[in-house]
């Protein structure tokens, strides 16, 4: 209840009987929320002489920060790289559906596409807070078209481009605008990439290395110019070699500028990476691991054929290939499945698995003061999970936006 | 005095918690009639706090109509520092119970005018009608609260510089680094804790009778004639010498806990180890009285019965 020295009259909710992830470990503590933010109850008690208006018994659940997916190409029949008339309702549908996977913020990802697609689609993506309508949008992730021909993976070859003529201007012309762009994946071995990386970094865009045949020194140079992320480690890059570890070598490179950390995305669906490789990466650089789904339109739908930008893909169980080939193309894994699989495959602690999907992506994007933790004054985006890390309820800004019903849907 | 000797730390903590629980429940606190409790910090009372929290979580004890006054707080330590007494009380007690934050009083070691803060604290105690039960501990140098050796036995709440013994004892909470330990604190005085309820009760009775006769509401809390009680918790062999000085030697301002020899109602609750420096005769006498002492905690009351 508010009292004489009250800072606000907004209701205060106290989540009790739970274990919260804070300071890297699961603590037997209550979670206090007011006005969409995590509240400091000690300050409330001594400064405001306030106490809770509502107490909710969480029945022993784990409370963790909401998951942040920085690489998701679509889902539930929606393809972010397709410039349809109802693009907006498509992105709304995905943002609403992924709440049940524990995702409270995401970066809609566009694969390599012709400029017309970027010009039509990007203006329809806006950075916005999450809520009952769906997960928050942090900005777009543009994966391509400035990538390597040899490592294009499922990206359409005819849309690949270089920026050797006009460097950053070429990039800007291709995309049209960088207004809501949060991450750009490019291949650093391309001519004039250093200028482009510097320009993007200056504008606050996170540069990621991927779909590339760069060697380790090219990758290190890119990092020195500002690159901070690696797109789906191991996939679409040169394999680790003991005399030239390539991009994978960034995990243990000694040429990373002081005070900076290189993060790397991992699709831990059990298919894109062998569990042993996942363990090697995790053990080499545990603090940099960011779980991503790289989910495509077919995620959440029945097996069969779906689109991925300009391509047609075929889904068979958890495997998704370019139709008629054995080339992997995105995944149909959900974020909570990835978290569980990561925890099982590496044998890491529950805290580590949860942080790989929340704290680390927030740190990558430089938003950890607000997202990715349950620290006081952070946005109250959190999940209730059981001990096996199945999501039971999703909260955004302190409001319940999804709950698993009794039938387990 | 009563000297209640239990076998070990856990039993001593439990006895003390049961005693506090019974006193609160028997008082029948309600709106406008609060039970006032003086509270200590440090490692000794932790077990007692845990038991009180347990009674609360079981629904047997509510702190809704309890007012608390802590004995002391460091000066200059930020309130949210993990070693401040505010943090201690929040983490070890307040956050687990249903006390109204307006009723939890702790001295502010960062107040702009420290003496004014002390005077205001004394006034708050007075306005609350005095303290029904003051629970305290004892330092290895025999101090009560931060009334270091040499403190006047009639002292009131004030600023004190900590003695080296105290700083050494507290270093373990500051990574063993002596330079990190605060050197000053605000503390209730020996006189504050010794305050006899009889005088206050007398004045309150007169005022109540008068107001009833005249038919006005003076707003003074009316209480039964309830004499202030002091309970000192002492456990561990390292406190044994201080206990000896406090109860088997004379009243002395070098061992300020000894002042309670002159208080009408004091209970010392200790474990076997704390009695190591006492005379066998003293220990035997009081152990022989345990069946009497135990009537204070058995039966253990519960608010569920009301």
XYZ file of C-alpha atoms in Angstrom:
715
model
C 0.000 0.000 0.000
C 1.326 3.490 -0.723
C 2.038 5.600 2.316
C 2.945 9.138 3.258
C 6.327 9.127 1.527
C 5.093 7.170 -1.469
C 6.808 7.605 -4.803
C 3.870 6.184 -6.712
C 0.339 4.975 -6.140
C 0.682 2.172 -8.676
C -0.051 -1.292 -7.307
C 2.885 -3.315 -6.043
C 2.939 -7.029 -6.792
C 5.072 -9.437 -4.783
C 5.775 -12.832 -6.354
C 6.477 -15.237 -3.487
C 7.485 -18.861 -3.110
C 9.807 -18.804 -6.099
C 13.479 -18.982 -7.023
C 14.721 -16.022 -9.033
C 17.752 -15.811 -11.281
C 19.799 -12.908 -10.052
C 23.563 -12.323 -9.860
C 24.067 -15.517 -11.850
C 22.413 -17.880 -9.398
C 18.943 -19.052 -8.481
C 18.051 -17.451 -5.145
C 15.155 -18.142 -2.834
C 13.898 -14.543 -3.013
C 10.641 -12.808 -3.768
C 10.250 -10.746 -6.950
C 8.654 -7.323 -6.548
C 7.142 -5.438 -9.496
C 5.650 -1.962 -9.864
C 4.767 -0.028 -13.007
C 6.329 -2.572 -15.298
C 9.715 -2.564 -13.569
C 11.442 -4.771 -11.042
C 11.216 -3.045 -7.676
C 13.731 -2.933 -4.845
C 11.719 -4.070 -1.811
C 14.283 -2.927 0.749
C 14.185 0.592 -0.646
C 10.402 0.390 -0.696
C 10.364 -0.669 2.959
C 12.801 1.892 4.368
C 12.322 4.880 2.020
C 8.641 4.717 1.198
C 7.436 2.608 4.142
C 5.543 0.707 1.473
C 4.456 -2.891 1.199
C 2.862 -5.188 -1.358
C -0.694 -4.716 -2.563
C -0.905 -8.175 -4.104
C 1.008 -11.325 -3.219
C 1.155 -14.135 -5.768
C 2.281 -17.609 -4.774
C 4.474 -19.036 -7.528
C 4.368 -22.551 -6.072
C 8.133 -23.058 -6.205
C 8.612 -22.014 -9.845
C 11.822 -20.658 -11.275
C 11.565 -17.022 -12.346
C 14.007 -16.045 -15.079
C 14.371 -13.003 -17.335
C 12.427 -13.317 -20.600
C 14.291 -14.873 -23.526
C 15.652 -12.651 -26.284
C 15.888 -14.168 -29.779
C 18.227 -12.185 -32.025
C 17.870 -14.443 -35.037
C 14.386 -15.542 -36.078
C 13.287 -15.514 -39.705
C 9.587 -16.120 -39.118
C 7.274 -18.842 -37.902
C 3.703 -20.108 -37.995
C 3.575 -19.634 -41.737
C 4.985 -16.099 -41.623
C 8.236 -15.330 -43.470
C 9.871 -12.003 -42.585
C 11.742 -11.970 -45.901
C 8.538 -11.994 -47.944
C 7.071 -8.596 -48.800
C 3.409 -9.486 -48.506
C 0.446 -7.121 -48.158
C -0.250 -8.301 -44.645
C 3.356 -8.184 -43.438
C 2.391 -6.239 -40.333
C -0.187 -8.790 -39.226
C 2.381 -11.506 -39.928
C 4.942 -9.991 -37.602
C 2.204 -9.448 -35.008
C 1.238 -13.108 -35.236
C 4.775 -14.340 -34.696
C 5.413 -11.909 -31.839
C 2.274 -13.140 -30.136
C 2.931 -16.845 -30.684
C 6.525 -16.845 -29.444
C 5.363 -15.683 -26.009
C 4.577 -19.336 -25.319
C 8.228 -20.184 -26.050
C 9.354 -17.690 -23.412
C 10.538 -15.036 -25.871
C 9.765 -11.527 -24.650
C 11.933 -9.573 -27.137
C 13.229 -10.457 -30.599
C 14.948 -9.241 -33.761
C 12.930 -10.189 -36.839
C 15.544 -11.480 -39.273
C 15.621 -11.060 -43.048
C 17.749 -13.413 -45.124
C 19.470 -12.296 -48.339
C 16.801 -10.611 -50.475
C 16.589 -8.241 -53.430
C 16.633 -4.524 -52.513
C 12.939 -4.204 -53.308
C 12.125 -6.539 -50.434
C 14.170 -4.479 -47.972
C 12.625 -1.269 -49.223
C 9.136 -2.626 -48.753
C 9.571 -4.602 -45.553
C 11.921 -2.541 -43.390
C 9.631 0.502 -43.099
C 6.998 -1.863 -41.717
C 9.187 -3.004 -38.862
C 9.250 -0.684 -35.907
C 11.008 -0.983 -32.585
C 8.259 -1.408 -30.033
C 7.653 -2.628 -26.494
C 6.095 -5.985 -25.886
C 2.875 -6.548 -24.040
C -0.320 -8.534 -24.267
C -0.113 -8.218 -28.034
C 3.229 -10.001 -28.237
C 6.957 -9.944 -27.667
C 8.807 -6.659 -28.036
C 10.673 -5.880 -31.248
C 14.234 -4.699 -30.732
C 14.947 -4.021 -34.400
C 15.663 -6.045 -37.534
C 18.552 -8.433 -38.085
C 19.696 -8.261 -41.713
C 21.543 -11.441 -42.561
C 23.003 -10.738 -45.990
C 23.185 -9.959 -48.865
C 26.817 -8.960 -48.270
C 27.983 -12.490 -47.688
C 30.260 -15.037 -49.285
C 29.213 -16.960 -52.364
C 30.930 -20.111 -51.071
C 29.104 -20.013 -47.766
C 25.700 -18.780 -48.837
C 23.969 -21.793 -47.254
C 20.282 -21.413 -47.995
C 20.584 -17.817 -49.220
C 19.731 -17.212 -52.903
C 22.882 -16.693 -54.974
C 21.391 -14.244 -57.410
C 20.715 -11.764 -54.587
C 24.240 -11.735 -53.134
C 26.001 -8.377 -53.386
C 29.288 -6.708 -52.635
C 30.040 -3.206 -51.454
C 33.408 -2.786 -53.110
C 32.190 0.082 -55.298
C 30.561 2.402 -52.792
C 31.196 0.721 -49.399
C 28.682 2.025 -46.844
C 26.636 3.895 -49.430
C 26.099 0.630 -51.333
C 24.831 -0.976 -48.160
C 22.498 1.923 -47.450
C 21.147 1.866 -51.007
C 20.470 -1.856 -50.758
C 18.627 -1.675 -47.462
C 17.008 1.695 -48.029
C 17.151 2.733 -44.398
C 18.873 1.622 -41.212
C 16.290 3.184 -38.921
C 15.062 0.025 -37.257
C 18.065 -2.158 -37.993
C 19.745 -3.640 -34.957
C 22.121 -6.252 -36.382
C 23.777 -6.755 -39.783
C 25.504 -10.024 -40.691
C 28.223 -9.722 -43.307
C 31.344 -11.495 -44.502
C 34.413 -9.532 -43.367
C 36.723 -10.828 -46.109
C 34.780 -8.724 -48.633
C 36.585 -5.665 -49.959
C 35.981 -2.444 -47.976
C 34.253 -4.319 -45.174
C 36.330 -2.435 -42.572
C 34.847 0.891 -43.622
C 31.361 -0.560 -43.614
C 31.835 -2.156 -40.203
C 33.118 1.114 -38.743
C 30.220 3.073 -40.222
C 27.610 0.604 -38.944
C 29.183 0.464 -35.493
C 29.220 4.252 -35.337
C 25.474 4.233 -35.936
C 24.857 1.777 -33.132
C 24.224 -1.207 -35.393
C 25.663 -4.478 -34.128
C 27.878 -6.062 -36.782
C 27.964 -9.841 -36.962
C 30.317 -12.063 -38.941
C 28.789 -14.966 -40.811
C 28.297 -16.772 -44.099
C 31.985 -16.184 -44.682
C 35.283 -17.798 -45.621
C 37.295 -15.334 -43.573
C 40.450 -16.524 -41.869
C 41.227 -15.648 -38.281
C 43.173 -12.436 -39.001
C 40.402 -11.108 -41.227
C 37.922 -11.903 -38.490
C 40.110 -10.257 -35.830
C 40.473 -7.159 -37.977
C 36.712 -7.001 -38.304
C 36.383 -7.174 -34.538
C 38.900 -4.399 -34.150
C 36.748 -2.252 -36.428
C 33.720 -2.955 -34.286
C 32.204 -6.364 -35.053
C 30.879 -7.999 -31.883
C 28.872 -11.057 -32.931
C 29.257 -14.267 -34.893
C 26.187 -15.571 -36.711
C 25.395 -19.239 -35.932
C 28.908 -20.373 -35.024
C 30.266 -23.279 -37.082
C 27.510 -23.031 -39.673
C 28.302 -21.241 -42.963
C 31.928 -20.565 -42.143
C 35.252 -22.351 -42.542
C 35.649 -25.223 -40.131
C 38.119 -24.902 -37.295
C 41.635 -25.700 -38.472
C 44.510 -25.897 -36.019
C 46.728 -23.597 -38.112
C 43.988 -21.216 -39.022
C 40.961 -21.463 -36.781
C 39.022 -19.000 -38.927
C 36.077 -17.183 -37.374
C 35.769 -19.914 -34.758
C 39.156 -18.798 -33.462
C 37.622 -15.532 -32.242
C 36.374 -17.447 -29.204
C 39.886 -17.645 -27.841
C 41.605 -14.850 -29.766
C 43.982 -12.606 -27.854
C 43.435 -9.744 -30.253
C 40.037 -8.697 -28.960
C 40.233 -5.043 -27.847
C 40.293 -4.605 -24.069
C 36.921 -4.312 -22.418
C 35.098 -5.857 -25.358
C 33.620 -9.300 -25.664
C 32.837 -11.274 -28.811
C 29.470 -13.017 -28.652
C 28.470 -15.933 -30.837
C 25.077 -17.319 -31.774
C 24.393 -21.016 -31.433
C 21.403 -22.882 -32.748
C 21.172 -25.635 -30.171
C 18.418 -27.659 -31.773
C 20.538 -30.828 -31.860
C 20.861 -30.608 -35.653
C 22.867 -27.564 -36.621
C 25.676 -28.434 -34.272
C 26.856 -31.717 -32.894
C 26.593 -31.631 -29.095
C 30.347 -32.193 -28.826
C 30.987 -29.081 -30.925
C 28.482 -27.158 -28.809
C 30.425 -28.224 -25.730
C 33.742 -27.193 -27.219
C 32.444 -23.713 -27.973
C 30.760 -23.376 -24.596
C 33.844 -24.469 -22.691
C 36.139 -22.243 -24.734
C 34.097 -19.070 -24.204
C 31.069 -19.605 -21.954
C 30.296 -15.915 -21.427
C 29.884 -15.245 -25.138
C 27.329 -17.891 -25.992
C 23.997 -16.554 -27.249
C 21.220 -19.010 -27.998
C 19.257 -18.243 -31.176
C 16.528 -20.206 -32.906
C 17.133 -19.147 -36.537
C 13.525 -20.288 -36.861
C 11.819 -20.161 -40.222
C 8.221 -19.847 -41.376
C 7.620 -23.540 -40.868
C 8.296 -23.353 -37.146
C 5.113 -24.191 -35.318
C 3.529 -25.766 -38.396
C 3.183 -29.308 -39.677
C 6.017 -30.854 -41.723
C 6.046 -30.093 -45.454
C 7.056 -27.279 -47.762
C 7.350 -23.625 -46.745
C 9.157 -20.549 -48.032
C 12.299 -18.864 -46.735
C 12.564 -15.614 -48.673
C 13.206 -16.494 -52.277
C 13.657 -20.200 -51.548
C 11.425 -23.174 -50.861
C 12.316 -25.318 -47.882
C 11.167 -28.731 -46.779
C 10.510 -29.626 -43.152
C 10.871 -33.150 -41.915
C 10.689 -33.426 -38.129
C 13.285 -31.015 -36.733
C 15.239 -30.914 -39.988
C 14.712 -28.182 -42.533
C 16.476 -28.300 -45.904
C 16.395 -26.372 -49.154
C 13.778 -28.413 -51.052
C 15.459 -31.278 -52.858
C 18.861 -30.811 -51.160
C 20.618 -31.558 -47.912
C 21.498 -27.931 -47.258
C 20.241 -26.863 -43.843
C 18.066 -23.775 -43.961
C 17.095 -22.345 -40.625
C 15.375 -24.407 -37.986
C 11.960 -25.110 -36.580
C 13.185 -25.192 -33.025
C 11.606 -22.972 -30.408
C 13.700 -20.950 -27.959
C 12.696 -22.932 -24.892
C 13.585 -26.179 -26.692
C 16.985 -24.687 -27.475
C 17.512 -23.747 -23.825
C 16.638 -27.257 -22.654
C 18.757 -28.927 -25.294
C 21.708 -26.659 -24.493
C 21.457 -27.501 -20.812
C 21.276 -31.249 -21.492
C 24.044 -31.333 -24.086
C 26.553 -29.325 -22.066
C 25.505 -30.418 -18.591
C 25.720 -26.768 -17.586
C 23.784 -25.283 -14.697
C 20.235 -24.089 -15.091
C 21.483 -20.544 -14.502
C 23.974 -20.775 -17.373
C 21.372 -22.160 -19.762
C 18.905 -19.419 -18.902
C 21.495 -16.658 -19.172
C 22.531 -17.833 -22.639
C 19.033 -16.916 -23.829
C 18.528 -13.750 -21.793
C 21.528 -12.019 -20.244
C 23.967 -12.682 -23.081
C 21.766 -11.430 -25.938
C 20.988 -8.354 -23.816
C 24.711 -7.764 -23.295
C 25.330 -8.242 -27.010
C 22.852 -5.493 -27.818
C 24.012 -3.269 -24.969
C 20.598 -3.273 -23.270
C 21.390 -5.231 -20.099
C 20.562 -2.257 -17.859
C 16.948 -2.757 -18.973
C 16.516 -6.293 -20.309
C 17.922 -9.728 -19.769
C 18.138 -9.546 -15.977
C 15.929 -9.336 -12.907
C 17.945 -6.473 -11.462
C 16.128 -3.650 -9.702
C 14.678 -1.050 -12.083
C 14.913 -3.416 -15.088
C 11.891 -3.991 -17.280
C 9.750 -6.669 -15.667
C 9.917 -9.094 -18.596
C 10.161 -12.529 -17.038
C 9.126 -16.170 -17.200
C 7.906 -18.741 -14.742
C 9.447 -22.117 -15.494
C 9.356 -25.505 -13.854
C 12.503 -27.388 -12.880
C 12.747 -28.992 -16.328
C 12.791 -25.529 -17.880
C 9.352 -25.693 -19.453
C 7.748 -22.257 -19.609
C 4.618 -22.022 -17.477
C 3.886 -18.321 -17.808
C 5.289 -15.278 -19.586
C 5.196 -11.735 -18.222
C 6.001 -8.487 -20.014
C 6.206 -5.217 -18.064
C 4.857 -7.062 -15.059
C 1.685 -8.219 -16.815
C 0.947 -11.861 -17.516
C 0.826 -12.191 -21.313
C 0.764 -15.950 -21.626
C 0.062 -18.856 -19.324
C 0.123 -22.541 -19.993
C -3.386 -23.777 -19.459
C -4.318 -27.029 -17.769
C -4.510 -28.931 -21.034
C -0.846 -28.166 -21.667
C -1.452 -26.149 -24.855
C 17.906 -11.770 37.142
C 16.999 -15.053 35.555
C 19.887 -16.988 34.018
C 18.451 -19.456 31.529
C 21.031 -22.007 30.437
C 20.361 -24.172 27.384
C 22.597 -26.858 25.987
C 23.633 -25.282 22.692
C 23.141 -22.342 20.347
C 20.072 -23.776 18.616
C 18.274 -24.498 21.863
C 19.129 -21.101 23.287
C 17.851 -19.432 20.108
C 14.650 -21.418 20.259
C 14.039 -20.651 23.936
C 14.513 -16.953 23.303
C 12.199 -17.000 20.281
C 9.508 -18.843 22.228
C 9.796 -16.324 25.024
C 9.380 -13.390 22.642
C 6.487 -15.144 20.918
C 4.679 -15.748 24.198
C 5.214 -12.201 25.426
C 3.760 -10.742 22.238
C 0.751 -13.059 22.167
C -0.049 -12.700 25.857
C 0.055 -8.923 25.437
C -2.788 -9.246 22.891
C -1.571 -6.430 20.613
C -4.189 -4.714 18.475
C -4.948 -1.491 16.642
C -3.751 1.343 18.870
C -2.161 -1.071 21.309
C 1.219 -2.037 19.958
C 3.807 -4.335 21.469
C 7.165 -2.580 21.363
C 10.251 -4.703 20.872
C 13.886 -3.624 21.053
C 16.050 -5.616 18.649
C 19.748 -6.509 18.268
C 21.959 -7.439 15.330
C 25.096 -9.588 14.963
C 25.541 -13.332 14.713
C 24.055 -14.266 18.090
C 20.388 -13.456 17.399
C 20.279 -15.010 13.908
C 18.958 -18.334 15.180
C 16.324 -16.546 17.220
C 15.175 -14.520 14.202
C 14.938 -17.696 12.126
C 12.637 -19.284 14.698
C 10.450 -16.198 14.927
C 10.121 -16.213 11.134
C 9.158 -19.878 11.323
C 6.411 -19.131 13.854
C 5.193 -16.344 11.604
C 5.167 -18.522 8.477
C 3.214 -21.169 10.371
C 0.578 -18.595 11.132
C 1.262 -18.707 14.882
C 2.696 -15.204 15.235
C 1.916 -11.924 13.509
C 3.946 -8.729 13.756
C 1.130 -6.559 12.456
C 0.754 -4.772 15.796
C 4.395 -4.864 16.813
C 6.702 -1.843 16.786
C 10.423 -2.430 16.721
C 13.378 -0.286 17.723
C 16.857 -1.432 16.780
C 19.652 -0.632 19.196
C 22.243 0.786 16.870
C 23.502 1.512 13.353
C 26.880 2.357 11.863
C 27.649 5.949 10.960
C 28.649 6.759 7.399
C 27.855 3.376 5.905
C 25.398 3.680 2.982
C 22.037 2.316 4.025
C 22.041 -0.275 1.259
C 25.562 -1.502 2.087
C 25.296 -5.245 2.726
C 26.785 -4.803 6.223
C 24.577 -1.945 7.391
C 22.162 -2.847 10.147
C 19.292 -1.774 7.887
C 20.373 -4.487 5.415
C 20.795 -6.963 8.246
C 17.313 -6.354 9.598
C 15.710 -6.410 6.156
C 17.391 -9.634 5.041
C 17.257 -11.509 8.337
C 13.906 -10.407 9.649
C 11.691 -7.722 8.108
C 11.370 -9.150 4.618
C 10.069 -12.450 6.016
C 7.375 -11.068 8.308
C 4.301 -8.856 8.197
C 5.516 -5.843 10.127
C 4.240 -2.440 8.971
C 7.289 -0.537 7.645
C 6.135 2.537 9.565
C 6.672 0.611 12.775
C 10.213 -0.577 12.121
C 12.601 2.009 13.554
C 16.333 1.982 12.998
C 18.719 4.876 13.653
C 19.880 6.632 10.489
C 23.669 6.699 10.459
C 23.658 9.067 7.498
C 21.410 11.731 9.008
C 22.705 15.279 8.476
C 22.501 16.018 12.233
C 23.415 12.866 14.114
C 22.574 14.106 17.611
C 19.181 15.327 16.415
C 18.621 11.878 14.928
C 19.425 10.318 18.319
C 17.119 12.700 20.161
C 14.338 11.996 17.690
C 14.818 8.252 18.243
C 14.439 8.663 22.002
C 11.290 10.662 21.362
C 9.885 7.943 19.107
C 10.439 5.397 21.867
C 8.688 7.659 24.300
C 5.775 8.237 21.929
C 5.436 4.504 21.492
C 4.996 4.228 25.227
C 8.435 2.817 25.992
C 9.747 -0.638 25.182
C 7.952 -3.769 26.362
C 10.819 -6.146 25.715
C 14.341 -5.145 24.895
C 16.331 -7.974 23.338
C 20.079 -7.433 23.309
C 23.393 -9.157 22.947
C 26.748 -8.700 24.634
C 30.063 -7.859 23.053
C 33.257 -9.703 23.965
C 34.168 -6.536 25.880
C 30.919 -6.680 27.798
C 29.181 -3.879 25.936
C 25.435 -3.634 25.322
C 24.645 -2.148 21.903
C 27.626 0.091 21.156
C 27.998 1.281 24.732
C 31.710 0.593 24.803
C 33.724 0.209 28.009
C 33.661 3.545 29.773
C 30.172 4.524 28.633
C 28.074 6.216 31.270
C 25.523 3.877 32.763
C 22.961 6.687 32.533
C 23.684 7.422 28.890
C 20.982 8.024 26.285
C 20.981 7.520 22.506
C 24.056 9.167 21.038
C 27.069 8.936 18.747
C 29.868 6.646 19.912
C 33.355 5.849 18.633
C 33.887 2.109 18.505
C 36.495 0.416 20.652
C 39.261 -1.643 19.024
C 37.752 -4.870 20.416
C 34.517 -4.125 18.625
C 36.257 -3.197 15.373
C 38.236 -6.449 15.509
C 35.083 -8.446 16.221
C 33.315 -6.817 13.257
C 36.188 -7.136 10.794
C 34.943 -10.563 9.728
C 31.942 -8.854 8.117
C 34.207 -6.558 6.084
C 36.480 -9.119 4.407
C 38.795 -9.077 7.398
C 39.958 -5.602 6.385
C 40.136 -3.382 9.463
C 40.235 -0.237 7.357
C 36.793 -1.028 5.957
C 35.086 -1.307 9.331
C 33.143 1.827 10.352
C 34.637 3.536 13.379
C 31.541 5.275 14.658
C 27.977 4.343 15.374
C 24.732 5.668 16.779
C 23.540 3.651 19.730
C 20.843 3.597 22.376
C 22.333 4.384 25.748
C 22.569 2.133 28.763
C 20.075 4.431 30.402
C 17.704 4.100 27.436
C 17.537 0.322 27.866
C 17.446 0.563 31.658
C 14.427 2.865 31.518
C 12.061 1.665 34.207
C 8.465 1.339 33.063
C 7.092 2.074 36.520
C 7.573 5.806 36.175
C 6.048 5.936 32.718
C 3.204 3.661 33.715
C 2.394 5.943 36.593
C 2.120 8.996 34.379
C 0.062 7.139 31.792
C -2.336 5.844 34.435
C -2.907 9.325 35.784
C -3.523 10.699 32.311
C -5.942 7.912 31.439
C -7.943 8.276 34.616
C -8.080 12.024 34.133
C -9.188 11.756 30.519
C -11.915 9.305 31.408
C -13.187 11.529 34.204
C -13.246 14.570 32.012
C -14.491 12.714 28.947
C -11.778 13.732 26.518
C -9.498 11.700 24.354
C -5.923 12.561 25.191
C -4.702 10.170 22.515
C -2.340 8.555 24.991
C -1.949 4.832 24.446
C -3.388 3.058 27.429
C -1.608 -0.058 28.542
C -1.795 -2.365 31.479
C 0.838 -1.972 34.151
C 3.420 -3.880 32.173
C 6.960 -3.604 33.397
C 9.743 -3.331 30.900
C 11.602 -6.580 30.365
C 15.180 -7.034 29.187
C 16.458 -10.219 27.587
C 20.157 -10.604 26.803
C 21.280 -13.390 24.479
C 24.786 -14.720 25.051
C 26.167 -17.745 23.277
C 29.614 -19.129 22.626
C 32.802 -19.553 24.621
C 34.212 -16.252 23.370
C 31.481 -14.438 25.312
C 32.015 -16.407 28.527
C 34.356 -13.918 30.176
C 32.039 -11.015 29.401
C 29.123 -12.919 30.937
C 31.169 -13.558 34.067
C 32.019 -9.887 34.377
C 28.425 -8.895 33.706
C 26.748 -11.025 36.357
C 29.309 -12.189 38.913
C 31.249 -8.977 39.390
C 30.021 -5.553 40.326
C 28.173 -2.979 38.293
C 30.927 -1.337 36.305
C 30.959 1.039 33.366
C 33.794 -0.989 31.839
C 31.404 -3.894 31.383
C 28.217 -2.007 30.551
C 25.945 -5.059 30.510
C 26.535 -5.228 34.256
C 24.127 -2.281 34.547
C 21.262 -4.733 34.190
C 21.971 -6.098 37.632
C 19.975 -3.076 38.734
C 17.062 -3.652 36.394
C 14.006 -5.278 38.014
C 13.426 -7.769 35.196
C 16.330 -9.128 33.219
C 16.724 -12.550 31.647
C 20.090 -13.787 30.394
C 19.661 -16.609 27.874
C 22.835 -18.518 27.160
C 24.297 -21.828 26.056
C 26.668 -24.074 28.040
C 29.745 -22.607 26.396
C 28.886 -19.096 27.522
C 28.894 -20.282 31.150
C 32.482 -21.506 31.059
C 33.826 -18.653 33.177
C 31.066 -18.737 35.782
C 31.241 -20.330 39.193
C 29.935 -23.860 39.340
C 27.661 -22.686 42.149
C 26.018 -20.046 39.940
C 25.460 -22.452 37.095
C 24.057 -25.177 39.320
C 21.676 -22.794 41.025
C 20.168 -21.503 37.831
C 20.097 -24.853 36.108
C 18.107 -26.043 39.073
C 15.553 -23.380 38.282
C 14.996 -24.453 34.661
C 11.651 -26.040 35.474
C 10.506 -22.607 36.612
C 12.045 -20.810 33.637
C 10.478 -23.230 31.211
C 7.000 -22.221 32.352
C 7.669 -18.992 30.437
C 7.917 -20.856 27.149
C 5.762 -23.907 27.716
C 2.976 -23.850 26.683
C 3.967 -21.985 23.535
C 1.043 -19.793 22.539
C -0.224 -19.247 19.033
C -2.284 -16.482 17.466
C -4.291 -19.165 15.717
C -6.046 -19.841 19.004
C -7.539 -16.353 19.179
